[in-house]
Each structure stands twice: as structure tokens, then as C-alpha cells.
Coordinates of N, CA, C and O in Angstrom, one line a residue:
M15 N -37.3 155.1 145.8 CA -36.0 155.0 145.0 C -34.8 154.2 144.6 O -34.5 153.3 144.0
K16 N -34.9 152.8 145.6 CA -34.4 152.1 146.2 C -34.7 151.0 144.7 O -33.8 150.5 143.9
K17 N -36.4 150.6 144.6 CA -36.9 150.3 143.4 C -36.2 150.2 142.0 O -36.2 149.6 141.5
L18 N -36.2 151.4 142.0 CA -36.3 152.9 140.7 C -34.4 152.3 140.4 O -33.4 151.4 139.2
L19 N -33.5 151.9 141.7 CA -32.1 152.0 141.3 C -32.1 150.4 141.4 O -30.7 149.7 140.3
V20 N -32.6 148.9 141.4 CA -32.5 147.9 141.6 C -32.6 148.0 139.6 O -31.9 147.1 139.1
L21 N -34.4 148.3 139.2 CA -34.2 148.0 138.1 C -33.4 148.5 136.8 O -32.8 147.9 135.6
A22 N -32.4 149.6 137.1 CA -31.3 150.8 136.3 C -30.5 149.6 136.2 O -29.4 149.0 135.6
S23 N -29.8 148.8 137.4 CA -28.9 147.5 137.8 C -29.2 146.8 136.8 O -28.1 146.0 136.5
I24 N -30.4 146.3 136.6 CA -30.9 145.7 136.3 C -30.7 145.2 134.6 O -30.5 143.7 134.0
F25 N -31.4 146.4 134.3 CA -31.1 147.1 132.6 C -29.6 146.9 132.2 O -29.1 146.6 131.6
L26 N -28.3 147.7 133.1 CA -27.4 148.0 132.9 C -26.9 146.1 132.7 O -25.7 146.0 131.4
A27 N -26.6 145.2 133.6 CA -27.1 143.7 133.5 C -26.3 143.4 132.4 O -26.1 142.5 131.6
I28 N -28.3 143.2 132.3 CA -28.6 142.2 131.2 C -28.0 143.3 130.2 O -27.2 142.6 128.9
G29 N -28.1 144.6 129.7 CA -27.5 144.4 128.2 C -26.0 144.3 128.7 O -25.6 144.1 127.5
S30 N -25.5 144.6 129.6 CA -23.8 144.4 129.4 C -23.6 142.6 128.7 O -22.4 142.9 128.5
A31 N -24.7 142.2 129.6 CA -23.6 140.4 129.0 C -25.0 140.1 128.1 O -24.2 139.0 127.7
S32 N -25.5 140.7 127.1 CA -25.8 140.1 125.7 C -25.5 141.0 124.7 O -25.3 140.9 123.9
A33 N -24.3 141.9 125.2 CA -23.4 142.6 124.3 C -22.3 141.8 123.1 O -22.0 140.9 123.9
Q34 N -22.5 141.7 122.0 CA -21.4 141.2 121.4 C -19.9 141.9 120.8 O -20.1 143.1 121.7
K35 N -19.4 141.5 120.2 CA -18.2 142.1 119.9 C -18.9 143.1 119.1 O -19.2 143.8 118.3
S36 N -18.4 144.6 119.5 CA -18.4 146.1 119.2 C -17.9 146.5 118.2 O -18.4 147.3 117.0
A37 N -16.7 146.1 117.8 CA -16.4 146.5 116.7 C -16.8 145.7 115.3 O -16.9 144.6 115.6
L38 N -16.1 146.8 114.1 CA -17.8 146.3 113.4 C -16.7 144.8 112.6 O -15.6 145.4 112.0
D39 N -17.3 144.1 112.0 CA -17.1 142.9 111.1 C -17.3 143.5 109.9 O -18.2 144.6 109.3
K40 N -16.5 143.3 108.2 CA -16.9 144.1 106.9 C -18.3 143.7 107.1 O -18.8 142.8 107.1
G41 N -18.7 145.1 106.3 CA -19.7 145.6 106.1 C -20.8 145.8 107.1 O -22.0 145.8 107.1
G42 N -20.3 145.6 108.0 CA -21.1 145.9 109.3 C -21.5 147.6 109.2 O -20.6 149.0 108.9
V43 N -22.7 148.7 109.6 CA -23.1 149.1 109.5 C -23.4 150.4 110.7 O -23.8 149.7 111.8
Q44 N -22.6 151.4 112.0 CA -22.5 152.1 113.0 C -23.2 153.2 112.6 O -22.6 154.0 111.3
L45 N -24.4 154.2 112.5 CA -24.8 155.8 113.1 C -24.4 155.8 114.3 O -23.9 155.1 115.1
N46 N -23.6 157.4 114.3 CA -23.9 157.7 115.4 C -24.2 159.4 115.5 O -24.3 159.8 114.6
G47 N -24.4 159.9 116.4 CA -24.6 161.4 116.8 C -24.9 161.7 118.2 O -24.7 161.1 118.9
G48 N -24.5 163.4 118.0 CA -24.3 163.5 119.0 C -24.1 165.3 119.5 O -24.2 165.9 117.8
F49 N -23.0 165.5 120.2 CA -22.8 167.1 120.5 C -20.8 167.1 120.9 O -20.9 165.6 120.9
G50 N -21.2 168.1 120.9 CA -19.3 168.3 121.0 C -18.9 169.5 122.1 O -19.6 170.2 122.0
F51 N -17.8 169.9 122.1 CA -17.3 170.6 123.3 C -15.4 170.7 122.1 O -15.0 170.4 122.6
T52 N -15.7 172.4 121.4 CA -14.7 172.6 120.9 C -14.2 174.0 121.2 O -15.1 174.9 121.8
A53 N -12.7 174.2 120.8 CA -12.5 176.0 121.2 C -13.4 176.7 120.2 O -13.6 177.9 120.3
W54 N -14.6 176.3 119.2 CA -14.9 177.2 118.2 C -16.6 177.1 118.4 O -17.5 176.1 116.9
G55 N -17.1 176.8 119.2 CA -18.4 176.4 119.6 C -18.9 174.7 120.3 O -17.8 173.8 120.6
I56 N -20.8 174.7 119.6 CA -21.2 173.0 120.4 C -20.9 172.3 118.7 O -22.2 173.0 118.5
P57 N -20.5 171.3 118.3 CA -21.0 170.9 117.4 C -22.1 170.7 117.4 O -21.9 169.0 118.8
I58 N -23.1 170.4 117.0 CA -23.6 168.4 117.1 C -24.2 168.1 115.7 O -23.6 168.8 114.5
Y59 N -23.5 166.3 115.8 CA -23.1 165.8 114.7 C -23.9 164.7 114.2 O -24.2 164.3 115.0
A60 N -23.3 163.7 113.1 CA -23.8 162.8 113.0 C -23.2 162.0 111.3 O -22.8 162.9 110.6
G61 N -22.9 160.8 111.8 CA -21.8 160.4 111.4 C -22.6 158.6 111.3 O -23.8 157.8 111.5
V62 N -21.7 158.3 110.0 CA -22.1 156.3 110.0 C -20.7 155.7 110.0 O -19.3 156.8 109.1
D63 N -20.4 154.3 110.0 CA -19.2 154.0 110.0 C -19.6 152.4 109.7 O -20.2 152.1 109.4
V64 N -18.2 152.0 108.5 CA -19.2 150.8 107.8 C -17.9 150.1 107.9 O -16.8 150.7 107.6
G65 N -17.8 148.6 108.1 CA -16.3 147.8 108.0 C -15.8 147.8 107.2 O -17.1 146.9 106.0
V66 N -14.9 148.4 106.5 CA -14.8 147.5 104.9 C -13.9 146.2 105.5 O -12.5 145.9 103.9
A67 N -12.8 145.8 106.4 CA -11.7 144.8 106.4 C -12.0 144.7 108.1 O -12.5 145.2 108.6
D68 N -11.2 143.8 108.3 CA -10.9 143.3 110.1 C -10.4 144.0 110.4 O -9.6 145.0 110.6
Q69 N -10.8 145.5 111.3 CA -10.3 145.7 111.9 C -10.7 147.4 111.4 O -9.9 148.2 112.5
V70 N -11.0 146.9 110.0 CA -10.6 148.4 109.9 C -12.4 149.6 109.2 O -13.4 149.1 108.6
T71 N -12.3 150.3 109.7 CA -13.4 151.2 109.1 C -13.7 152.4 108.2 O -12.6 152.7 108.5
V72 N -14.5 152.7 107.4 CA -14.3 153.9 106.2 C -16.3 154.9 107.2 O -17.2 154.1 107.0
G73 N -16.2 155.9 107.4 CA -17.1 156.6 106.9 C -16.9 158.0 105.9 O -16.4 158.7 105.9
G74 N -18.4 159.0 106.9 CA -18.2 159.3 107.1 C -19.3 160.7 108.3 O -19.9 159.9 108.6
E75 N -19.1 162.2 108.7 CA -19.7 163.2 109.6 C -20.1 164.2 108.9 O -19.4 164.8 108.0
V76 N -20.6 164.9 109.0 CA -21.8 166.1 109.4 C -21.9 166.5 110.1 O -22.7 165.9 111.4
F77 N -21.1 168.2 110.4 CA -21.5 168.6 111.5 C -21.8 170.1 111.3 O -21.9 170.9 110.3
Y78 N -23.1 170.5 112.8 CA -22.7 172.2 112.7 C -22.9 172.5 113.6 O -23.2 172.1 115.0
R79 N -21.6 174.2 113.6 CA -22.1 174.8 115.0 C -21.7 176.0 114.7 O -22.0 176.4 113.9
G80 N -22.3 177.5 116.5 CA -21.8 178.1 116.1 C -20.9 179.3 117.7 O -20.8 178.2 118.0
E81 N -20.7 180.4 116.8 CA -19.9 180.9 118.3 C -20.6 182.4 117.9 O -20.5 182.8 116.9
K82 N -20.5 183.3 118.8 CA -20.3 184.4 118.6 C -18.7 184.8 119.5 O -18.3 184.7 120.7
V83 N -18.1 186.3 118.6 CA -16.6 186.0 118.9 C -16.8 188.1 118.0 O -17.6 187.6 117.4
G84 N -17.0 189.0 119.4 CA -16.6 190.6 119.3 C -17.9 191.0 118.4 O -17.5 191.4 117.3
G85 N -19.0 190.5 119.2 CA -19.9 190.5 118.4 C -20.5 190.0 116.8 O -21.8 190.6 116.7
V86 N -19.8 189.5 116.6 CA -20.9 188.7 115.1 C -20.3 187.1 115.2 O -19.9 186.6 116.0
N87 N -21.9 187.0 114.9 CA -22.0 185.1 114.8 C -21.5 184.7 113.9 O -21.7 185.2 113.0
Y88 N -20.2 183.2 114.5 CA -20.2 182.7 113.0 C -20.8 181.5 113.6 O -20.8 180.8 113.9
T89 N -20.8 180.9 112.2 CA -21.6 179.5 112.6 C -20.5 179.1 110.7 O -20.2 179.0 110.1
N90 N -20.5 177.6 111.0 CA -19.1 176.7 110.2 C -19.9 175.4 110.3 O -20.6 174.4 111.0
F91 N -20.2 175.2 108.9 CA -21.2 173.5 108.6 C -19.9 172.6 108.0 O -19.1 173.3 107.6
G92 N -19.6 171.6 108.2 CA -18.4 170.5 107.9 C -18.9 169.2 107.5 O -20.5 169.0 108.3
V93 N -18.5 168.8 106.2 CA -18.8 167.5 105.9 C -16.9 167.2 105.9 O -16.1 167.0 104.9
L94 N -16.9 165.5 106.5 CA -16.1 164.9 106.7 C -16.5 163.5 106.5 O -16.7 163.0 106.0
A95 N -14.9 162.4 105.8 CA -14.7 161.7 105.0 C -14.0 160.7 106.0 O -12.7 161.8 106.7
N96 N -13.7 159.7 106.8 CA -13.3 159.3 107.7 C -12.8 157.9 107.9 O -13.0 157.5 106.9
G97 N -11.0 157.3 108.2 CA -10.8 156.2 108.0 C -10.3 155.6 109.8 O -10.0 156.5 110.0
N98 N -10.9 154.8 110.0 CA -10.4 154.5 111.3 C -10.0 153.1 111.9 O -10.4 152.1 110.8
F99 N -9.0 152.8 112.4 CA -8.5 151.0 112.5 C -9.2 151.6 114.5 O -9.0 152.0 115.0
H100 N -9.5 149.9 114.3 CA -10.1 149.7 116.3 C -9.3 148.6 116.6 O -8.8 147.3 115.5
F101 N -8.8 148.7 118.0 CA -8.3 148.2 118.3 C -8.1 146.6 119.4 O -7.5 145.9 120.3
H102 N -10.1 146.3 119.2 CA -10.1 144.9 119.6 C -9.5 143.6 119.1 O -9.5 142.3 120.4
K103 N -9.2 143.0 118.5 CA -7.3 142.4 118.7 C -6.3 142.3 118.6 O -5.4 141.5 118.8
V104 N -6.1 143.5 118.5 CA -4.4 144.3 119.4 C -4.2 144.2 120.8 O -3.6 143.9 121.1
F105 N -4.8 145.0 121.9 CA -5.0 144.7 123.1 C -6.0 144.0 123.5 O -7.4 144.1 122.9
P106 N -6.2 143.2 124.8 CA -6.6 142.5 125.1 C -7.8 143.5 126.1 O -8.5 143.6 127.0
L107 N -9.1 143.3 125.3 CA -9.9 144.5 125.8 C -11.9 143.7 125.8 O -11.2 142.3 125.1
P108 N -12.6 144.3 126.7 CA -13.7 144.1 127.1 C -14.5 143.8 126.0 O -14.3 144.7 125.0
S109 N -15.5 142.4 125.2 CA -15.8 142.8 124.0 C -16.9 143.2 123.6 O -17.7 144.3 123.3
Q110 N -17.2 144.4 125.4 CA -18.1 145.5 124.7 C -17.5 146.6 124.6 O -18.6 147.7 124.3
L111 N -15.9 146.5 124.5 CA -15.5 148.5 124.1 C -15.1 147.6 123.0 O -14.1 146.9 123.1
D112 N -15.1 149.1 121.8 CA -14.3 149.5 120.8 C -13.7 150.6 121.0 O -14.3 152.0 120.9
V113 N -12.8 150.4 120.8 CA -11.8 151.2 121.2 C -10.4 151.8 119.5 O -10.3 150.7 119.1
Y114 N -10.6 153.1 119.0 CA -10.4 153.0 117.1 C -9.7 155.0 117.6 O -9.9 154.7 118.5
A115 N -8.7 154.7 116.8 CA -8.4 156.0 116.4 C -7.7 156.0 114.6 O -8.2 155.0 113.8
G116 N -7.7 157.1 114.1 CA -7.7 157.4 113.2 C -7.6 159.4 112.4 O -7.1 159.6 112.9
L117 N -8.2 158.5 110.6 CA -8.1 160.6 110.4 C -8.8 160.7 109.6 O -9.8 159.7 109.0
S118 N -10.1 162.2 109.5 CA -10.9 162.4 109.1 C -9.9 164.1 107.8 O -9.1 164.3 108.4
L119 N -10.5 163.1 107.0 CA -10.2 165.4 105.1 C -12.1 165.3 104.6 O -13.3 164.6 105.2
G120 N -12.2 166.6 105.4 CA -13.3 167.2 104.5 C -12.8 168.5 104.3 O -12.1 169.1 103.6
Y121 N -14.4 169.1 104.0 CA -14.6 170.5 104.0 C -15.5 171.6 104.5 O -16.5 170.5 105.8
Y122 N -15.1 172.3 105.4 CA -15.8 173.4 106.2 C -16.4 174.4 105.7 O -15.3 175.1 105.7
S123 N -17.4 174.9 106.0 CA -18.2 175.7 105.9 C -18.3 176.6 106.8 O -19.1 177.1 106.9
W124 N -17.8 177.9 106.7 CA -17.7 178.9 107.5 C -18.5 180.8 107.2 O -18.4 180.8 106.0
D125 N -19.3 180.7 108.1 CA -20.3 182.3 107.8 C -20.7 182.8 108.7 O -20.1 182.6 110.0
N126 N -20.5 183.9 108.5 CA -20.8 185.4 109.6 C -21.6 185.8 109.5 O -22.1 186.1 108.2
D127 N -22.2 187.1 110.5 CA -23.3 188.0 109.6 C -22.7 189.2 110.7 O -23.7 190.0 110.4
F128 N -21.4 189.6 109.9 CA -20.9 191.3 109.5 C -21.3 191.7 108.6 O -21.6 191.4 108.1
D129 N -22.0 193.0 109.3 CA -22.7 194.1 108.3 C -22.4 195.2 108.2 O -22.8 195.9 108.7
N130 N -21.4 195.6 107.6 CA -20.7 196.9 108.0 C -19.8 197.3 106.6 O -19.0 197.3 106.2
R131 N -20.7 198.2 105.9 CA -19.8 198.2 104.5 C -19.3 199.1 104.5 O -18.3 199.7 103.4
Y132 N -19.3 200.0 105.7 CA -17.4 201.0 105.5 C -15.8 200.6 106.5 O -15.4 200.8 106.2
I133 N -16.9 199.2 107.2 CA -15.3 198.5 107.7 C -14.5 197.0 106.7 O -15.7 197.1 106.4
R134 N -13.6 197.5 106.1 CA -12.9 196.4 105.1 C -13.3 194.8 107.1 O -12.6 195.3 107.2
F135 N -13.4 194.1 106.6 CA -14.0 192.6 107.5 C -13.1 191.6 106.9 O -13.3 191.3 105.6
T136 N -11.9 191.2 107.6 CA -11.4 189.7 107.1 C -11.3 189.0 108.2 O -11.2 189.1 109.9
S137 N -12.3 187.7 108.0 CA -12.2 186.6 108.7 C -11.0 186.1 109.4 O -10.9 185.8 108.7
E138 N -11.0 185.5 111.4 CA -10.1 184.6 110.9 C -10.6 183.1 110.6 O -10.4 182.5 110.3
Y139 N -11.9 182.5 110.8 CA -12.1 181.5 109.7 C -12.8 181.6 108.6 O -13.5 182.5 107.8
D140 N -11.6 180.8 108.0 CA -12.5 180.4 106.5 C -12.8 179.4 106.1 O -12.0 178.7 106.7
S141 N -13.0 179.1 105.4 CA -14.0 177.6 104.9 C -12.7 177.1 103.5 O -12.1 177.9 102.9
G142 N -12.7 176.1 103.4 CA -11.3 175.3 103.5 C -11.2 173.6 104.1 O -11.9 173.3 104.2
L143 N -10.2 173.2 103.5 CA -9.7 171.9 103.9 C -10.1 172.2 105.1 O -9.6 172.7 105.7
A144 N -10.2 170.7 105.7 CA -10.5 170.3 107.6 C -9.6 169.2 107.1 O -9.8 168.2 107.1
V145 N -9.3 168.9 107.9 CA -7.9 167.4 108.2 C -8.1 167.5 110.1 O -8.0 167.9 110.8
R146 N -8.6 166.5 110.4 CA -9.0 166.1 111.6 C -8.2 164.3 112.3 O -8.0 163.7 111.3
V147 N -7.1 164.4 113.1 CA -6.9 163.6 113.6 C -7.6 163.0 115.1 O -8.7 163.8 116.0
Q148 N -8.3 161.7 115.2 CA -9.1 161.0 116.4 C -8.8 160.1 116.5 O -8.5 159.3 116.3
T149 N -9.2 159.9 118.1 CA -9.8 158.8 118.9 C -10.3 158.5 120.2 O -10.7 159.3 120.3
G150 N -11.4 157.3 119.5 CA -12.6 157.4 120.3 C -12.4 155.8 120.4 O -12.2 154.9 120.3
A151 N -13.9 155.7 121.6 CA -14.2 154.6 122.1 C -15.6 154.3 122.1 O -16.7 155.9 121.8
R152 N -16.5 153.2 121.7 CA -17.9 152.8 122.6 C -18.1 152.0 123.0 O -16.9 150.6 123.1
Y153 N -19.0 152.4 123.7 CA -19.3 150.6 124.8 C -20.3 150.5 124.6 O -21.6 151.4 125.1
F154 N -20.7 149.1 124.5 CA -22.6 148.7 124.2 C -22.7 148.7 125.0 O -21.4 147.0 125.7
F155 N -24.1 148.6 125.7 CA -25.2 147.9 126.5 C -26.0 147.1 125.4 O -25.9 146.4 126.9
T156 N -25.9 146.8 125.4 CA -26.5 146.0 124.1 C -25.9 145.8 123.0 O -25.3 146.3 122.3
D157 N -26.2 144.8 122.3 CA -25.6 144.0 120.9 C -26.1 145.5 119.6 O -24.7 145.5 118.9
N158 N -26.8 146.2 119.7 CA -26.8 147.4 119.1 C -26.8 149.0 119.2 O -26.8 150.0 118.9
F159 N -26.9 148.9 120.5 CA -26.9 150.4 121.5 C -25.5 150.9 122.4 O -24.9 149.9 122.6
A160 N -25.1 151.9 121.8 CA -23.8 151.7 122.5 C -23.7 153.4 123.4 O -24.0 154.6 122.3
A161 N -22.6 153.6 123.6 CA -22.4 155.6 124.2 C -20.9 155.6 123.6 O -19.6 154.5 123.6
N162 N -20.7 157.1 122.9 CA -19.5 156.9 122.2 C -19.3 158.2 122.7 O -19.9 159.1 123.2
G163 N -17.5 157.8 123.6 CA -16.9 159.4 122.9 C -15.4 159.5 122.5 O -14.9 158.1 122.1
E164 N -15.1 160.3 121.8 CA -13.9 161.3 120.7 C -13.3 162.1 120.8 O -13.8 163.4 121.4
L165 N -11.9 161.7 121.1 CA -11.0 162.9 121.1 C -10.2 163.6 120.3 O -9.5 162.7 119.2
F166 N -9.9 164.9 120.0 CA -10.2 165.4 118.2 C -8.9 166.5 118.2 O -9.0 166.7 119.4
I167 N -8.1 166.5 117.1 CA -7.0 167.6 117.6 C -7.5 168.5 115.3 O -7.9 166.8 114.5
E168 N -8.2 169.2 115.3 CA -8.2 169.3 113.8 C -7.6 171.0 113.1 O -7.8 171.4 114.6
N169 N -7.0 171.1 112.0 CA -6.8 172.1 111.6 C -7.5 172.2 110.0 O -8.4 172.1 109.1
N170 N -7.9 173.6 110.1 CA -8.6 174.5 109.2 C -8.7 175.8 109.5 O -7.5 176.7 108.6
V171 N -8.5 176.9 110.5 CA -8.2 177.6 110.6 C -7.1 178.4 111.5 O -6.6 179.2 111.3
G172 N -7.1 177.0 112.4 CA -5.8 176.8 113.3 C -6.0 175.5 113.7 O -7.0 174.6 113.3
T173 N -4.9 175.4 114.7 CA -5.1 174.1 115.6 C -5.6 173.7 116.6 O -6.0 174.9 117.6
A174 N -6.7 173.3 116.6 CA -8.1 172.6 118.1 C -8.0 171.4 118.4 O -8.1 171.3 117.7
G175 N -8.1 171.8 119.9 CA -8.7 170.1 119.9 C -10.2 170.4 120.1 O -11.1 170.7 120.2
G176 N -10.9 168.8 120.3 CA -12.2 168.8 121.3 C -12.4 167.6 121.9 O -11.7 167.0 121.9
L177 N -13.6 167.5 122.1 CA -14.6 166.4 122.5 C -15.8 165.7 121.9 O -16.6 166.8 121.8
K178 N -16.0 164.8 121.4 CA -17.8 164.6 120.6 C -17.5 163.3 121.9 O -17.3 162.5 122.6
L179 N -19.2 163.6 122.3 CA -20.2 162.5 123.1 C -21.5 162.6 122.2 O -21.5 163.0 122.3
G180 N -21.6 161.2 122.3 CA -23.1 160.8 121.8 C -23.3 159.0 122.0 O -22.7 158.5 122.4
V181 N -23.9 159.0 120.8 CA -24.9 157.7 121.1 C -24.3 156.8 119.7 O -24.2 157.7 119.0
T182 N -24.2 154.7 119.6 CA -24.3 154.8 118.3 C -25.2 153.8 118.8 O -25.7 152.7 118.9
Y183 N -25.7 153.5 117.5 CA -26.9 152.5 117.4 C -26.0 151.5 116.0 O -25.4 151.8 114.9
Q184 N -25.6 150.1 116.3 CA -25.0 149.0 115.3 C -25.4 148.5 114.8 O -26.7 147.7 115.1
F185 N -26.2 147.7 112.9 CA -26.8 146.8 112.5 C -25.9 145.7 112.5 O -24.6 145.7 112.2

């Protein structure tokens, strides 16, 4: 057990020591993926961020989540475009830490399995425009790999918040 602890400590120390500035430079690319926790189920997501200016990225995200409410299974697929501002030059942060905030716009497509031709069913979940405000951080363990977390508030059928956790690979 001690050997495993020592090996893990050495790995983290080497990874932390070799990490570069984590915020994206112009033209840099980050791939993100993971899962989350929301009032409407557990989303699984994948996304990309591209540096377009100093401290500014734009990108996109796709996600899928499902939930059962009152015996009805709901599924939600979303496509979002985002823009984020990275704070590495505004605040004195460690070089391994990338803190950001931004806005996402996109489309949510909701579906359900309700099947009763005798009852008119109005879903509380409607497909349409999605707006999300987010703030998050990435901690780079190496030049390319990071763990990420993001808090967000979204508005589609109502206003709700959530948390996403995942990994990032930076090119």
C-alpha cells in the first residue's frame, strides 16, 4: 500500500511540475467529456473549445440525459454553442488552473414514451431554445490532461442548475 501511495504521489508531482499555462492560446483546442448532475437527470456530454483571442474561447457541446417522472420516461438531447472568458491574466492563479465563465446558446430536443390515446398529454418538457450561463475550472496534471468541473444555470422549460465533472485533453 505504501508503494502505491508513493507511486501516486510521484506521478502527481511530476504531472503538476510539468504542467503549462492551461488557458487556451489563440488556435488552441481542448476536448472535454464527462457526466453531470441536474434537476432533469444525469447528462453525459462531449465538447470542444477553441481559442479565438487572448483569454477567449468558443466551442460547442452535445449531451444526452434521461429521467423518469410519474411513470413517463423522458429523454433530452442538446446541442449548444458556447463562449467563455478565461481569468488567468485577471487573477494571480497557479499556471495549472484555468478558471472561466461564459454563456451557451443552443437547442434542446425532448422526447417521452407516454402512450395513451385516450388521455391528452401535455409535457412539461418542451423542445426549443436553450440558454445556459456557466462558470468552471480545469486543473491540468500534465501539459495535456486536466480534470474539469463546471456549475451552470440553464433555461429551457424552466430554470435549473447543475454540475458537470469530466476530463479535458488539450492539443
